[in-house]
Coordinates of C-alpha atoms in Angstrom, one line a residue:
Chain A
M1 CA 12.8 -26.5 6.0
V2 CA 10.1 -26.2 6.5
T3 CA 6.9 -24.7 3.4
T4 CA 3.8 -23.1 5.6
T5 CA 1.3 -21.7 3.3
Y6 CA -1.1 -19.6 5.5
Q7 CA -4.2 -17.8 5.0
V8 CA -4.2 -13.8 4.9
Q9 CA -7.0 -10.6 5.1
G10 CA -7.2 -7.0 3.8
M11 CA -4.1 -7.1 1.4
T12 CA -5.6 -4.9 -1.3
C13 CA -2.3 -4.6 -4.0
G14 CA 1.2 -4.7 -4.5
H15 CA 2.3 -2.3 -1.5
C16 CA 0.0 -4.3 0.9
V17 CA 1.9 -7.9 -0.2
N18 CA 5.6 -5.8 0.4
S19 CA 4.1 -5.2 4.2
V20 CA 3.3 -8.5 4.8
S21 CA 6.3 -9.8 2.8
T22 CA 8.7 -7.6 5.2
E23 CA 7.4 -8.2 8.8
V24 CA 6.7 -12.4 8.4
G25 CA 10.2 -12.3 6.9
A26 CA 11.5 -10.4 9.7
I27 CA 10.9 -13.5 12.0
P28 CA 14.3 -15.3 12.7
G29 CA 14.5 -18.2 10.5
V30 CA 12.1 -17.4 7.3
T31 CA 14.2 -17.3 4.7
D32 CA 11.7 -16.4 1.7
V33 CA 8.3 -15.1 1.9
Q34 CA 5.5 -15.3 -1.6
V35 CA 2.7 -13.3 -1.5
D36 CA -0.5 -14.0 -3.7
L37 CA -2.9 -10.9 -3.9
A38 CA -5.6 -12.3 -5.3
S39 CA -6.4 -15.0 -3.0
G40 CA -4.5 -14.1 -0.2
R41 CA -1.9 -17.1 -0.1
V42 CA 1.3 -16.6 2.0
T43 CA 4.3 -19.0 1.8
V44 CA 6.7 -19.2 4.1
T45 CA 10.1 -21.0 4.3
S46 CA 12.0 -21.1 7.4
D47 CA 14.9 -23.0 8.9
N48 CA 12.2 -25.0 11.8
P49 CA 8.4 -24.9 12.1
L50 CA 7.4 -21.8 13.8
E51 CA 4.7 -20.5 15.9
Q52 CA 1.4 -20.1 14.0
E53 CA 0.9 -17.1 16.6
T54 CA 4.4 -15.6 15.6
V55 CA 3.0 -15.5 12.1
R56 CA -0.5 -14.4 12.7
A57 CA 1.2 -10.8 15.2
A58 CA 4.4 -10.1 11.9
V59 CA 1.1 -10.0 10.0
D60 CA -0.7 -8.5 12.8
E61 CA 1.8 -5.5 12.6
A62 CA 1.6 -5.4 9.3
G63 CA -2.4 -4.2 9.4
Y64 CA -3.8 -7.8 7.9
D65 CA -5.3 -10.8 9.5
L66 CA -4.2 -14.3 9.2
V67 CA -7.6 -16.4 9.7
G68 CA -6.4 -20.2 8.5
A69 CA -2.9 -21.7 7.6
Chain B
M1 CA -3.0 29.7 -2.5
V2 CA -4.7 27.5 -5.0
T3 CA -6.8 24.2 -3.5
T4 CA -7.8 22.0 -6.2
T5 CA -9.9 18.6 -6.1
Y6 CA -8.3 16.2 -8.9
Q7 CA -9.5 12.6 -9.1
V8 CA -7.8 9.6 -9.3
Q9 CA -8.2 6.3 -10.4
G10 CA -7.1 3.7 -8.4
M11 CA -5.7 4.0 -4.7
T12 CA -7.0 1.3 -2.8
C13 CA -5.0 0.9 1.6
G14 CA -3.4 3.1 3.1
H15 CA -0.6 2.6 2.0
C16 CA -2.0 3.7 -1.7
V17 CA -2.9 7.3 0.4
N18 CA 0.8 6.9 1.1
S19 CA 2.1 7.4 -1.6
V20 CA 0.1 10.1 -3.1
S21 CA 0.4 12.0 -1.0
T22 CA 4.3 11.7 -1.3
E23 CA 4.9 12.3 -4.9
V24 CA 2.2 15.2 -5.3
G25 CA 3.4 17.1 -2.3
A26 CA 6.7 16.5 -3.4
I27 CA 5.8 18.4 -6.7
P28 CA 7.6 22.6 -5.7
G29 CA 4.9 25.0 -3.6
V30 CA 2.5 22.2 -2.8
T31 CA 2.3 22.9 0.5
D32 CA -1.0 20.4 2.0
V33 CA -2.5 17.0 -0.1
Q34 CA -5.7 16.1 1.8
V35 CA -6.9 12.8 0.0
D36 CA -9.7 9.9 0.4
L37 CA -9.5 6.5 -0.4
A38 CA -13.5 6.0 -0.2
S39 CA -14.5 8.9 -3.2
G40 CA -10.1 8.7 -4.7
R41 CA -11.2 13.2 -4.2
V42 CA -7.5 14.5 -3.6
T43 CA -6.7 18.1 -2.7
V44 CA -3.9 20.1 -3.3
T45 CA -3.4 22.8 -1.6
S46 CA -0.4 24.9 -4.0
D47 CA 0.8 28.9 -3.8
N48 CA 0.6 29.6 -6.7
P49 CA -1.7 27.1 -10.0
L50 CA -0.2 24.1 -11.0
E51 CA 0.1 22.1 -14.7
Q52 CA -2.1 19.3 -14.8
E53 CA -0.1 17.7 -16.1
T54 CA 2.6 18.1 -13.5
V55 CA 0.0 16.7 -10.8
R56 CA -1.2 13.7 -13.6
A57 CA 2.9 12.8 -14.0
A58 CA 3.5 12.1 -10.2
V59 CA 0.2 10.5 -9.7
D60 CA 1.1 7.9 -12.5
E61 CA 4.9 8.1 -11.0
A62 CA 3.0 6.8 -7.5
G63 CA 1.6 4.2 -9.6
Y64 CA -2.2 5.6 -9.9
D65 CA -3.6 7.6 -12.5
L66 CA -5.6 11.1 -12.2
V67 CA -8.7 11.0 -14.8
G68 CA -10.4 14.0 -14.0
A69 CA -10.3 18.1 -11.8

């Protein structure tokens, strides 16, 4: 198991949290996604290390920006 | 046709706009809902005048507050 925390910009409400959780959670191998709205931190647990670009694409698909890991 | 504009508090993003539009749009007789996120103004068109409490309940169901009409 690997846990990585990313910084995501632009989430403003619970719906945003749900969108990011759904998109990132759909990445193959991801077993858990925890989003802290106030800080913008997204903590992802996966079976194996993820390519940051894969996570960035999922966050982008949800409509937000991954600004760091 | 009757068009009334309400003031709604708490919407922060497009998902919030969708939630309010969906709930208010489901009120019987409502034919159109336009939401302006920046101002919080929700303009509702309906076949007949609506009870404000009906609109308030729909906005509340979506998770927001109707603060005026």
